[in-house]
């Protein structure tokens, strides 16, 4: 056995244990009894302690030092790169801090859910203060004298800095606010009407998931307060949610999470339970969920097919034809919730969170002032006041579980998706004809072959450049949004 072989055998078990930890998180958000939360926090802390110990095992450093890079092919070099990145990161964080963060964030997730249900940010603030303090401590350890927020961002989007994002988002914001203002001066299209049976919503969402290539033989669909995708390889699960007055919430949450899940399911089998056996970054991951949901799922062609499916399932739901249905699916309107936001306004929600969490991590904003800061920024960006905490600062789970640095990858994913879609349309000239039949296979196959199959083989921006033929930038997504919504609203 060589040092490389020993390292891969050891890492295989670490990857397997990481999947088990992920399954504990899935269970907590779906079917775990509420009363189990204190025990689950201890279980998560214990598992994180085991994983941290493996990731910082001195033998990993010895094996890395003993490997001759000249003996490695591209896959081997990428595996070593990712293990070295994980080892270097984990070695900077004390094991007791890692376990404490796991314990506190597990408990904080339950506290957030209760506070959200009660619209009571004050009840959640003390535990969030603890999470923020722990994440600042972790960030300082990771940064080793550098920028704390950049160190956190590297967990989700390696190779990207806050300055990079600030420049990119600086180009997005004025274009989006200008387009939003023009659209909201126009009459709003008709929406759906009636009550939509939950069982029928879930049945159609399952059909949609399979239409986009989700393999239910290696996955499942459950309900959760906040839809998410979990797992990789042979066990990739998604969740969705239902609203009796708004079936689009269910359908497009499902398609969005299927984008994440198909990325994981379509990674080359040789990468299973290796450091390359998962999506390379959250920005690239989000590019898949957003292109599935928006450029494909909300297209005029696909919504024509979906209109027929909804008529079959629900009968008359207040929309007379396919054109009116397309307008309803893409309706731009006031709203508080990021996950329910239209394509034009979605990124404005994300950019707000990006600025707020950077201020929290820098110590420029305190948790006690967060709700007021959120409400002030929301009123400035969207032109109306937040009515309750569950529609404002308590709407997202991310901060409760310590995911600082995660939010900007949502908008970065939209930028990536714009680049990919431009290349996809050129590569599949019959795309609209296929989508009009509910056939996504050419589009999803192109994404599988050009991006998803690689898993973590290439660095994030590199995989987007390879697939799209261009360096990532905001111009394609801005052009796509202007073209689509100028036509929709006759601007």
mmCIF file with all atom_site columns, C-alpha atoms in Angstrom, residues 216-415:
data_model
loop_
_atom_site.group_PDB
_atom_site.id
_atom_site.type_symbol
_atom_site.label_atom_id
_atom_site.label_alt_id
_atom_site.label_comp_id
_atom_site.label_asym_id
_atom_site.label_entity_id
_atom_site.label_seq_id
_atom_site.pdbx_PDB_ins_code
_atom_site.Cartn_x
_atom_site.Cartn_y
_atom_site.Cartn_z
_atom_site.occupancy
_atom_site.B_iso_or_equiv
_atom_site.pdbx_formal_charge
_atom_site.auth_seq_id
_atom_site.auth_comp_id
_atom_site.auth_asym_id
_atom_site.auth_atom_id
_atom_site.pdbx_PDB_model_num
ATOM 1   C CA . UNK A 1 216 ? -36.688 7.966  -6.718  1.00 0.00 ? 216 UNK A CA 1
ATOM 2   C CA . UNK A 1 217 ? -34.989 4.571  -6.534  1.00 0.00 ? 217 UNK A CA 1
ATOM 3   C CA . UNK A 1 218 ? -32.126 6.416  -4.837  1.00 0.00 ? 218 UNK A CA 1
ATOM 4   C CA . UNK A 1 219 ? -34.122 9.214  -3.232  1.00 0.00 ? 219 UNK A CA 1
ATOM 5   C CA . UNK A 1 220 ? -37.361 10.276 -1.609  1.00 0.00 ? 220 UNK A CA 1
ATOM 6   C CA . UNK A 1 221 ? -39.562 13.367 -1.234  1.00 0.00 ? 221 UNK A CA 1
ATOM 7   C CA . UNK A 1 222 ? -40.740 14.516 2.192   1.00 0.00 ? 222 UNK A CA 1
ATOM 8   C CA . UNK A 1 223 ? -42.206 17.694 3.662   1.00 0.00 ? 223 UNK A CA 1
ATOM 9   C CA . UNK A 1 224 ? -40.219 20.257 5.652   1.00 0.00 ? 224 UNK A CA 1
ATOM 10  C CA . UNK A 1 225 ? -40.703 23.822 6.870   1.00 0.00 ? 225 UNK A CA 1
ATOM 11  C CA . UNK A 1 226 ? -37.775 24.918 4.712   1.00 0.00 ? 226 UNK A CA 1
ATOM 12  C CA . UNK A 1 227 ? -37.245 22.785 1.556   1.00 0.00 ? 227 UNK A CA 1
ATOM 13  C CA . UNK A 1 228 ? -33.778 21.310 1.160   1.00 0.00 ? 228 UNK A CA 1
ATOM 14  C CA . UNK A 1 229 ? -31.775 18.549 -0.501  1.00 0.00 ? 229 UNK A CA 1
ATOM 15  C CA . UNK A 1 230 ? -29.587 16.136 1.466   1.00 0.00 ? 230 UNK A CA 1
ATOM 16  C CA . UNK A 1 231 ? -27.057 13.426 0.684   1.00 0.00 ? 231 UNK A CA 1
ATOM 17  C CA . UNK A 1 232 ? -25.002 12.335 -2.297  1.00 0.00 ? 232 UNK A CA 1
ATOM 18  C CA . UNK A 1 233 ? -24.266 9.260  -4.375  1.00 0.00 ? 233 UNK A CA 1
ATOM 19  C CA . UNK A 1 234 ? -26.812 6.496  -3.921  1.00 0.00 ? 234 UNK A CA 1
ATOM 20  C CA . UNK A 1 235 ? -28.960 8.229  -1.279  1.00 0.00 ? 235 UNK A CA 1
ATOM 21  C CA . UNK A 1 236 ? -30.072 11.743 -2.214  1.00 0.00 ? 236 UNK A CA 1
ATOM 22  C CA . UNK A 1 237 ? -33.235 13.067 -0.557  1.00 0.00 ? 237 UNK A CA 1
ATOM 23  C CA . UNK A 1 238 ? -35.303 16.193 -1.081  1.00 0.00 ? 238 UNK A CA 1
ATOM 24  C CA . UNK A 1 239 ? -38.098 17.950 0.749   1.00 0.00 ? 239 UNK A CA 1
ATOM 25  C CA . UNK A 1 240 ? -40.836 20.317 -0.365  1.00 0.00 ? 240 UNK A CA 1
ATOM 26  C CA . UNK A 1 241 ? -43.738 22.165 1.228   1.00 0.00 ? 241 UNK A CA 1
ATOM 27  C CA . UNK A 1 242 ? -47.364 22.816 0.372   1.00 0.00 ? 242 UNK A CA 1
ATOM 28  C CA . UNK A 1 243 ? -49.720 25.784 0.557   1.00 0.00 ? 243 UNK A CA 1
ATOM 29  C CA . UNK A 1 244 ? -53.430 25.159 -0.137  1.00 0.00 ? 244 UNK A CA 1
ATOM 30  C CA . UNK A 1 245 ? -53.743 28.529 -1.888  1.00 0.00 ? 245 UNK A CA 1
ATOM 31  C CA . UNK A 1 246 ? -50.448 28.458 -3.819  1.00 0.00 ? 246 UNK A CA 1
ATOM 32  C CA . UNK A 1 247 ? -49.466 25.226 -5.597  1.00 0.00 ? 247 UNK A CA 1
ATOM 33  C CA . UNK A 1 248 ? -46.511 26.945 -7.298  1.00 0.00 ? 248 UNK A CA 1
ATOM 34  C CA . UNK A 1 249 ? -44.768 27.013 -3.912  1.00 0.00 ? 249 UNK A CA 1
ATOM 35  C CA . UNK A 1 250 ? -44.788 23.218 -3.878  1.00 0.00 ? 250 UNK A CA 1
ATOM 36  C CA . UNK A 1 251 ? -44.025 22.654 -7.556  1.00 0.00 ? 251 UNK A CA 1
ATOM 37  C CA . UNK A 1 252 ? -41.132 25.066 -7.893  1.00 0.00 ? 252 UNK A CA 1
ATOM 38  C CA . UNK A 1 253 ? -39.648 24.193 -4.505  1.00 0.00 ? 253 UNK A CA 1
ATOM 39  C CA . UNK A 1 254 ? -39.616 20.611 -5.754  1.00 0.00 ? 254 UNK A CA 1
ATOM 40  C CA . UNK A 1 255 ? -38.010 21.452 -9.095  1.00 0.00 ? 255 UNK A CA 1
ATOM 41  C CA . UNK A 1 256 ? -35.436 23.621 -7.320  1.00 0.00 ? 256 UNK A CA 1
ATOM 42  C CA . UNK A 1 257 ? -34.426 20.847 -4.924  1.00 0.00 ? 257 UNK A CA 1
ATOM 43  C CA . UNK A 1 258 ? -34.398 18.328 -7.771  1.00 0.00 ? 258 UNK A CA 1
ATOM 44  C CA . UNK A 1 259 ? -31.732 20.494 -9.425  1.00 0.00 ? 259 UNK A CA 1
ATOM 45  C CA . UNK A 1 260 ? -29.572 20.039 -6.344  1.00 0.00 ? 260 UNK A CA 1
ATOM 46  C CA . UNK A 1 261 ? -30.397 16.336 -6.079  1.00 0.00 ? 261 UNK A CA 1
ATOM 47  C CA . UNK A 1 262 ? -29.723 15.514 -9.735  1.00 0.00 ? 262 UNK A CA 1
ATOM 48  C CA . UNK A 1 263 ? -26.321 17.164 -9.452  1.00 0.00 ? 263 UNK A CA 1
ATOM 49  C CA . UNK A 1 264 ? -25.489 14.733 -6.655  1.00 0.00 ? 264 UNK A CA 1
ATOM 50  C CA . UNK A 1 265 ? -27.076 11.709 -8.345  1.00 0.00 ? 265 UNK A CA 1
ATOM 51  C CA . UNK A 1 266 ? -25.282 12.337 -11.640 1.00 0.00 ? 266 UNK A CA 1
ATOM 52  C CA . UNK A 1 267 ? -21.726 12.545 -10.284 1.00 0.00 ? 267 UNK A CA 1
ATOM 53  C CA . UNK A 1 268 ? -19.482 9.900  -11.856 1.00 0.00 ? 268 UNK A CA 1
ATOM 54  C CA . UNK A 1 269 ? -19.701 6.678  -9.819  1.00 0.00 ? 269 UNK A CA 1
ATOM 55  C CA . UNK A 1 270 ? -15.898 6.511  -9.516  1.00 0.00 ? 270 UNK A CA 1
ATOM 56  C CA . UNK A 1 271 ? -16.123 9.468  -7.115  1.00 0.00 ? 271 UNK A CA 1
ATOM 57  C CA . UNK A 1 272 ? -18.564 7.770  -4.696  1.00 0.00 ? 272 UNK A CA 1
ATOM 58  C CA . UNK A 1 273 ? -17.455 8.254  -1.053  1.00 0.00 ? 273 UNK A CA 1
ATOM 59  C CA . UNK A 1 274 ? -14.367 10.183 -2.122  1.00 0.00 ? 274 UNK A CA 1
ATOM 60  C CA . UNK A 1 275 ? -13.763 13.927 -1.621  1.00 0.00 ? 275 UNK A CA 1
ATOM 61  C CA . UNK A 1 276 ? -14.887 14.455 -5.243  1.00 0.00 ? 276 UNK A CA 1
ATOM 62  C CA . UNK A 1 277 ? -18.210 12.678 -4.726  1.00 0.00 ? 277 UNK A CA 1
ATOM 63  C CA . UNK A 1 278 ? -20.252 15.797 -4.023  1.00 0.00 ? 278 UNK A CA 1
ATOM 64  C CA . UNK A 1 279 ? -21.003 19.118 -5.658  1.00 0.00 ? 279 UNK A CA 1
ATOM 65  C CA . UNK A 1 280 ? -17.890 21.267 -5.844  1.00 0.00 ? 280 UNK A CA 1
ATOM 66  C CA . UNK A 1 281 ? -19.395 24.373 -4.213  1.00 0.00 ? 281 UNK A CA 1
ATOM 67  C CA . UNK A 1 282 ? -22.684 25.871 -3.119  1.00 0.00 ? 282 UNK A CA 1
ATOM 68  C CA . UNK A 1 283 ? -22.588 28.435 -5.925  1.00 0.00 ? 283 UNK A CA 1
ATOM 69  C CA . UNK A 1 284 ? -22.258 25.708 -8.551  1.00 0.00 ? 284 UNK A CA 1
ATOM 70  C CA . UNK A 1 285 ? -24.911 23.699 -6.709  1.00 0.00 ? 285 UNK A CA 1
ATOM 71  C CA . UNK A 1 286 ? -27.248 26.668 -6.786  1.00 0.00 ? 286 UNK A CA 1
ATOM 72  C CA . UNK A 1 287 ? -26.635 27.115 -10.501 1.00 0.00 ? 287 UNK A CA 1
ATOM 73  C CA . UNK A 1 288 ? -28.212 23.713 -11.024 1.00 0.00 ? 288 UNK A CA 1
ATOM 74  C CA . UNK A 1 289 ? -31.236 24.299 -8.821  1.00 0.00 ? 289 UNK A CA 1
ATOM 75  C CA . UNK A 1 290 ? -31.895 27.729 -10.336 1.00 0.00 ? 290 UNK A CA 1
ATOM 76  C CA . UNK A 1 291 ? -31.507 26.677 -13.969 1.00 0.00 ? 291 UNK A CA 1
ATOM 77  C CA . UNK A 1 292 ? -33.857 23.731 -13.375 1.00 0.00 ? 292 UNK A CA 1
ATOM 78  C CA . UNK A 1 293 ? -36.386 25.925 -11.566 1.00 0.00 ? 293 UNK A CA 1
ATOM 79  C CA . UNK A 1 294 ? -36.247 29.101 -13.645 1.00 0.00 ? 294 UNK A CA 1
ATOM 80  C CA . UNK A 1 295 ? -34.693 28.940 -17.093 1.00 0.00 ? 295 UNK A CA 1
ATOM 81  C CA . UNK A 1 296 ? -36.242 25.511 -17.693 1.00 0.00 ? 296 UNK A CA 1
ATOM 82  C CA . UNK A 1 297 ? -39.168 25.174 -15.273 1.00 0.00 ? 297 UNK A CA 1
ATOM 83  C CA . UNK A 1 298 ? -40.534 28.706 -15.678 1.00 0.00 ? 298 UNK A CA 1
ATOM 84  C CA . UNK A 1 299 ? -39.952 28.901 -19.431 1.00 0.00 ? 299 UNK A CA 1
ATOM 85  C CA . UNK A 1 300 ? -42.863 29.560 -21.784 1.00 0.00 ? 300 UNK A CA 1
ATOM 86  C CA . UNK A 1 301 ? -42.389 26.134 -23.322 1.00 0.00 ? 301 UNK A CA 1
ATOM 87  C CA . UNK A 1 302 ? -42.398 24.105 -20.103 1.00 0.00 ? 302 UNK A CA 1
ATOM 88  C CA . UNK A 1 303 ? -45.191 26.071 -18.429 1.00 0.00 ? 303 UNK A CA 1
ATOM 89  C CA . UNK A 1 304 ? -47.379 25.243 -21.431 1.00 0.00 ? 304 UNK A CA 1
ATOM 90  C CA . UNK A 1 305 ? -46.978 21.557 -20.570 1.00 0.00 ? 305 UNK A CA 1
ATOM 91  C CA . UNK A 1 306 ? -47.396 22.183 -16.840 1.00 0.00 ? 306 UNK A CA 1
ATOM 92  C CA . UNK A 1 307 ? -50.646 24.067 -17.487 1.00 0.00 ? 307 UNK A CA 1
ATOM 93  C CA . UNK A 1 308 ? -52.141 20.899 -18.974 1.00 0.00 ? 308 UNK A CA 1
ATOM 94  C CA . UNK A 1 309 ? -50.919 18.838 -16.037 1.00 0.00 ? 309 UNK A CA 1
ATOM 95  C CA . UNK A 1 310 ? -52.520 21.212 -13.562 1.00 0.00 ? 310 UNK A CA 1
ATOM 96  C CA . UNK A 1 311 ? -55.811 21.263 -15.446 1.00 0.00 ? 311 UNK A CA 1
ATOM 97  C CA . UNK A 1 312 ? -55.847 17.460 -15.334 1.00 0.00 ? 312 UNK A CA 1
ATOM 98  C CA . UNK A 1 313 ? -55.133 17.440 -11.606 1.00 0.00 ? 313 UNK A CA 1
ATOM 99  C CA . UNK A 1 314 ? -57.219 20.379 -10.364 1.00 0.00 ? 314 UNK A CA 1
ATOM 100 C CA . UNK A 1 315 ? -59.717 21.285 -13.065 1.00 0.00 ? 315 UNK A CA 1
ATOM 101 C CA . UNK A 1 316 ? -60.427 24.989 -13.528 1.00 0.00 ? 316 UNK A CA 1
ATOM 102 C CA . UNK A 1 317 ? -58.138 27.041 -11.276 1.00 0.00 ? 317 UNK A CA 1
ATOM 103 C CA . UNK A 1 318 ? -58.886 30.522 -12.592 1.00 0.00 ? 318 UNK A CA 1
ATOM 104 C CA . UNK A 1 319 ? -56.396 30.824 -15.454 1.00 0.00 ? 319 UNK A CA 1
ATOM 105 C CA . UNK A 1 320 ? -57.851 30.501 -18.986 1.00 0.00 ? 320 UNK A CA 1
ATOM 106 C CA . UNK A 1 321 ? -54.909 29.584 -21.205 1.00 0.00 ? 321 UNK A CA 1
ATOM 107 C CA . UNK A 1 322 ? -51.188 28.837 -21.480 1.00 0.00 ? 322 UNK A CA 1
ATOM 108 C CA . UNK A 1 323 ? -50.110 32.439 -22.034 1.00 0.00 ? 323 UNK A CA 1
ATOM 109 C CA . UNK A 1 324 ? -51.956 33.616 -18.928 1.00 0.00 ? 324 UNK A CA 1
ATOM 110 C CA . UNK A 1 325 ? -50.486 30.675 -17.017 1.00 0.00 ? 325 UNK A CA 1
ATOM 111 C CA . UNK A 1 326 ? -46.941 31.602 -18.096 1.00 0.00 ? 326 UNK A CA 1
ATOM 112 C CA . UNK A 1 327 ? -47.565 35.151 -16.862 1.00 0.00 ? 327 UNK A CA 1
ATOM 113 C CA . UNK A 1 328 ? -48.925 33.847 -13.549 1.00 0.00 ? 328 UNK A CA 1
ATOM 114 C CA . UNK A 1 329 ? -45.944 31.570 -12.959 1.00 0.00 ? 329 UNK A CA 1
ATOM 115 C CA . UNK A 1 330 ? -43.575 34.485 -13.580 1.00 0.00 ? 330 UNK A CA 1
ATOM 116 C CA . UNK A 1 331 ? -45.614 37.154 -11.800 1.00 0.00 ? 331 UNK A CA 1
ATOM 117 C CA . UNK A 1 332 ? -43.519 39.906 -10.226 1.00 0.00 ? 332 UNK A CA 1
ATOM 118 C CA . UNK A 1 333 ? -45.181 41.152 -7.069  1.00 0.00 ? 333 UNK A CA 1
ATOM 119 C CA . UNK A 1 334 ? -44.507 42.395 -3.579  1.00 0.00 ? 334 UNK A CA 1
ATOM 120 C CA . UNK A 1 335 ? -43.583 39.719 -1.072  1.00 0.00 ? 335 UNK A CA 1
ATOM 121 C CA . UNK A 1 336 ? -41.484 39.068 1.979   1.00 0.00 ? 336 UNK A CA 1
ATOM 122 C CA . UNK A 1 337 ? -40.165 35.547 1.491   1.00 0.00 ? 337 UNK A CA 1
ATOM 123 C CA . UNK A 1 338 ? -36.895 34.905 -0.346  1.00 0.00 ? 338 UNK A CA 1
ATOM 124 C CA . UNK A 1 339 ? -37.750 31.335 -1.369  1.00 0.00 ? 339 UNK A CA 1
ATOM 125 C CA . UNK A 1 340 ? -41.032 32.511 -2.893  1.00 0.00 ? 340 UNK A CA 1
ATOM 126 C CA . UNK A 1 341 ? -39.592 35.544 -4.667  1.00 0.00 ? 341 UNK A CA 1
ATOM 127 C CA . UNK A 1 342 ? -39.782 35.964 -8.433  1.00 0.00 ? 342 UNK A CA 1
ATOM 128 C CA . UNK A 1 343 ? -36.649 35.914 -10.556 1.00 0.00 ? 343 UNK A CA 1
ATOM 129 C CA . UNK A 1 344 ? -36.373 39.700 -10.697 1.00 0.00 ? 344 UNK A CA 1
ATOM 130 C CA . UNK A 1 345 ? -36.482 40.308 -6.952  1.00 0.00 ? 345 UNK A CA 1
ATOM 131 C CA . UNK A 1 346 ? -34.888 37.113 -5.608  1.00 0.00 ? 346 UNK A CA 1
ATOM 132 C CA . UNK A 1 347 ? -31.331 38.400 -5.695  1.00 0.00 ? 347 UNK A CA 1
ATOM 133 C CA . UNK A 1 348 ? -32.304 41.578 -3.850  1.00 0.00 ? 348 UNK A CA 1
ATOM 134 C CA . UNK A 1 349 ? -33.269 39.369 -0.908  1.00 0.00 ? 349 UNK A CA 1
ATOM 135 C CA . UNK A 1 350 ? -29.887 37.651 -1.036  1.00 0.00 ? 350 UNK A CA 1
ATOM 136 C CA . UNK A 1 351 ? -27.825 40.829 -1.348  1.00 0.00 ? 351 UNK A CA 1
ATOM 137 C CA . UNK A 1 352 ? -29.524 42.186 1.772   1.00 0.00 ? 352 UNK A CA 1
ATOM 138 C CA . UNK A 1 353 ? -28.571 39.087 3.772   1.00 0.00 ? 353 UNK A CA 1
ATOM 139 C CA . UNK A 1 354 ? -25.011 39.215 2.417   1.00 0.00 ? 354 UNK A CA 1
ATOM 140 C CA . UNK A 1 355 ? -24.520 42.725 3.778   1.00 0.00 ? 355 UNK A CA 1
ATOM 141 C CA . UNK A 1 356 ? -26.183 41.980 7.124   1.00 0.00 ? 356 UNK A CA 1
ATOM 142 C CA . UNK A 1 357 ? -24.209 38.831 7.858   1.00 0.00 ? 357 UNK A CA 1
ATOM 143 C CA . UNK A 1 358 ? -20.916 40.462 6.907   1.00 0.00 ? 358 UNK A CA 1
ATOM 144 C CA . UNK A 1 359 ? -21.709 43.184 9.431   1.00 0.00 ? 359 UNK A CA 1
ATOM 145 C CA . UNK A 1 360 ? -22.571 40.562 12.072  1.00 0.00 ? 360 UNK A CA 1
ATOM 146 C CA . UNK A 1 361 ? -19.324 38.697 11.579  1.00 0.00 ? 361 UNK A CA 1
ATOM 147 C CA . UNK A 1 362 ? -17.285 41.902 11.585  1.00 0.00 ? 362 UNK A CA 1
ATOM 148 C CA . UNK A 1 363 ? -18.902 42.991 14.863  1.00 0.00 ? 363 UNK A CA 1
ATOM 149 C CA . UNK A 1 364 ? -20.369 46.086 13.202  1.00 0.00 ? 364 UNK A CA 1
ATOM 150 C CA . UNK A 1 365 ? -23.904 44.791 13.846  1.00 0.00 ? 365 UNK A CA 1
ATOM 151 C CA . UNK A 1 366 ? -25.059 43.147 17.066  1.00 0.00 ? 366 UNK A CA 1
ATOM 152 C CA . UNK A 1 367 ? -27.735 40.464 17.276  1.00 0.00 ? 367 UNK A CA 1
ATOM 153 C CA . UNK A 1 368 ? -29.844 42.737 19.494  1.00 0.00 ? 368 UNK A CA 1
ATOM 154 C CA . UNK A 1 369 ? -30.035 45.213 16.593  1.00 0.00 ? 369 UNK A CA 1
ATOM 155 C CA . UNK A 1 370 ? -30.464 42.657 13.811  1.00 0.00 ? 370 UNK A CA 1
ATOM 156 C CA . UNK A 1 371 ? -34.253 42.723 13.527  1.00 0.00 ? 371 UNK A CA 1
ATOM 157 C CA . UNK A 1 372 ? -34.340 46.524 13.284  1.00 0.00 ? 372 UNK A CA 1
ATOM 158 C CA . UNK A 1 373 ? -31.472 46.499 10.761  1.00 0.00 ? 373 UNK A CA 1
ATOM 159 C CA . UNK A 1 374 ? -33.289 43.870 8.685   1.00 0.00 ? 374 UNK A CA 1
ATOM 160 C CA . UNK A 1 375 ? -36.544 45.831 8.712   1.00 0.00 ? 375 UNK A CA 1
ATOM 161 C CA . UNK A 1 376 ? -34.828 49.100 7.781   1.00 0.00 ? 376 UNK A CA 1
ATOM 162 C CA . UNK A 1 377 ? -32.921 47.536 4.896   1.00 0.00 ? 377 UNK A CA 1
ATOM 163 C CA . UNK A 1 378 ? -36.008 45.695 3.630   1.00 0.00 ? 378 UNK A CA 1
ATOM 164 C CA . UNK A 1 379 ? -38.051 48.897 3.587   1.00 0.00 ? 379 UNK A CA 1
ATOM 165 C CA . UNK A 1 380 ? -35.245 50.668 1.713   1.00 0.00 ? 380 UNK A CA 1
ATOM 166 C CA . UNK A 1 381 ? -34.851 47.918 -0.900  1.00 0.00 ? 381 UNK A CA 1
ATOM 167 C CA . UNK A 1 382 ? -38.480 46.897 -1.402  1.00 0.00 ? 382 UNK A CA 1
ATOM 168 C CA . UNK A 1 383 ? -40.458 49.980 -0.477  1.00 0.00 ? 383 UNK A CA 1
ATOM 169 C CA . UNK A 1 384 ? -42.724 48.596 2.254   1.00 0.00 ? 384 UNK A CA 1
ATOM 170 C CA . UNK A 1 385 ? -42.452 47.460 5.857   1.00 0.00 ? 385 UNK A CA 1
ATOM 171 C CA . UNK A 1 386 ? -41.993 43.940 7.223   1.00 0.00 ? 386 UNK A CA 1
ATOM 172 C CA . UNK A 1 387 ? -45.225 42.949 8.961   1.00 0.00 ? 387 UNK A CA 1
ATOM 173 C CA . UNK A 1 388 ? -43.960 40.188 11.278  1.00 0.00 ? 388 UNK A CA 1
ATOM 174 C CA . UNK A 1 389 ? -40.734 38.410 12.209  1.00 0.00 ? 389 UNK A CA 1
ATOM 175 C CA . UNK A 1 390 ? -41.567 35.172 10.369  1.00 0.00 ? 390 UNK A CA 1
ATOM 176 C CA . UNK A 1 391 ? -41.760 37.243 7.182   1.00 0.00 ? 391 UNK A CA 1
ATOM 177 C CA . UNK A 1 392 ? -38.537 39.001 8.082   1.00 0.00 ? 392 UNK A CA 1
ATOM 178 C CA . UNK A 1 393 ? -35.488 38.125 10.103  1.00 0.00 ? 393 UNK A CA 1
ATOM 179 C CA . UNK A 1 394 ? -36.821 34.706 11.194  1.00 0.00 ? 394 UNK A CA 1
ATOM 180 C CA . UNK A 1 395 ? -37.796 33.387 7.761   1.00 0.00 ? 395 UNK A CA 1
ATOM 181 C CA . UNK A 1 396 ? -34.551 31.518 6.964   1.00 0.00 ? 396 UNK A CA 1
ATOM 182 C CA . UNK A 1 397 ? -32.972 28.674 8.926   1.00 0.00 ? 397 UNK A CA 1
ATOM 183 C CA . UNK A 1 398 ? -29.380 29.417 7.837   1.00 0.00 ? 398 UNK A CA 1
ATOM 184 C CA . UNK A 1 399 ? -28.119 31.640 10.651  1.00 0.00 ? 399 UNK A CA 1
ATOM 185 C CA . UNK A 1 400 ? -29.554 29.380 13.329  1.00 0.00 ? 400 UNK A CA 1
ATOM 186 C CA . UNK A 1 401 ? -27.358 26.524 12.095  1.00 0.00 ? 401 UNK A CA 1
ATOM 187 C CA . UNK A 1 402 ? -24.285 28.716 11.641  1.00 0.00 ? 402 UNK A CA 1
ATOM 188 C CA . UNK A 1 403 ? -24.236 28.928 7.849   1.00 0.00 ? 403 UNK A CA 1
ATOM 189 C CA . UNK A 1 404 ? -22.540 32.327 7.620   1.00 0.00 ? 404 UNK A CA 1
ATOM 190 C CA . UNK A 1 405 ? -21.030 32.801 4.169   1.00 0.00 ? 405 UNK A CA 1
ATOM 191 C CA . UNK A 1 406 ? -23.700 30.647 2.549   1.00 0.00 ? 406 UNK A CA 1
ATOM 192 C CA . UNK A 1 407 ? -26.252 33.263 1.460   1.00 0.00 ? 407 UNK A CA 1
ATOM 193 C CA . UNK A 1 408 ? -24.173 34.981 -1.267  1.00 0.00 ? 408 UNK A CA 1
ATOM 194 C CA . UNK A 1 409 ? -23.760 31.660 -3.068  1.00 0.00 ? 409 UNK A CA 1
ATOM 195 C CA . UNK A 1 410 ? -27.464 31.846 -3.960  1.00 0.00 ? 410 UNK A CA 1
ATOM 196 C CA . UNK A 1 411 ? -26.903 34.911 -6.121  1.00 0.00 ? 411 UNK A CA 1
ATOM 197 C CA . UNK A 1 412 ? -23.583 33.571 -7.372  1.00 0.00 ? 412 UNK A CA 1
ATOM 198 C CA . UNK A 1 413 ? -25.520 30.483 -8.481  1.00 0.00 ? 413 UNK A CA 1
ATOM 199 C CA . UNK A 1 414 ? -27.876 32.696 -10.488 1.00 0.00 ? 414 UNK A CA 1
ATOM 200 C CA . UNK A 1 415 ? -24.888 34.310 -12.181 1.00 0.00 ? 415 UNK A CA 1
#
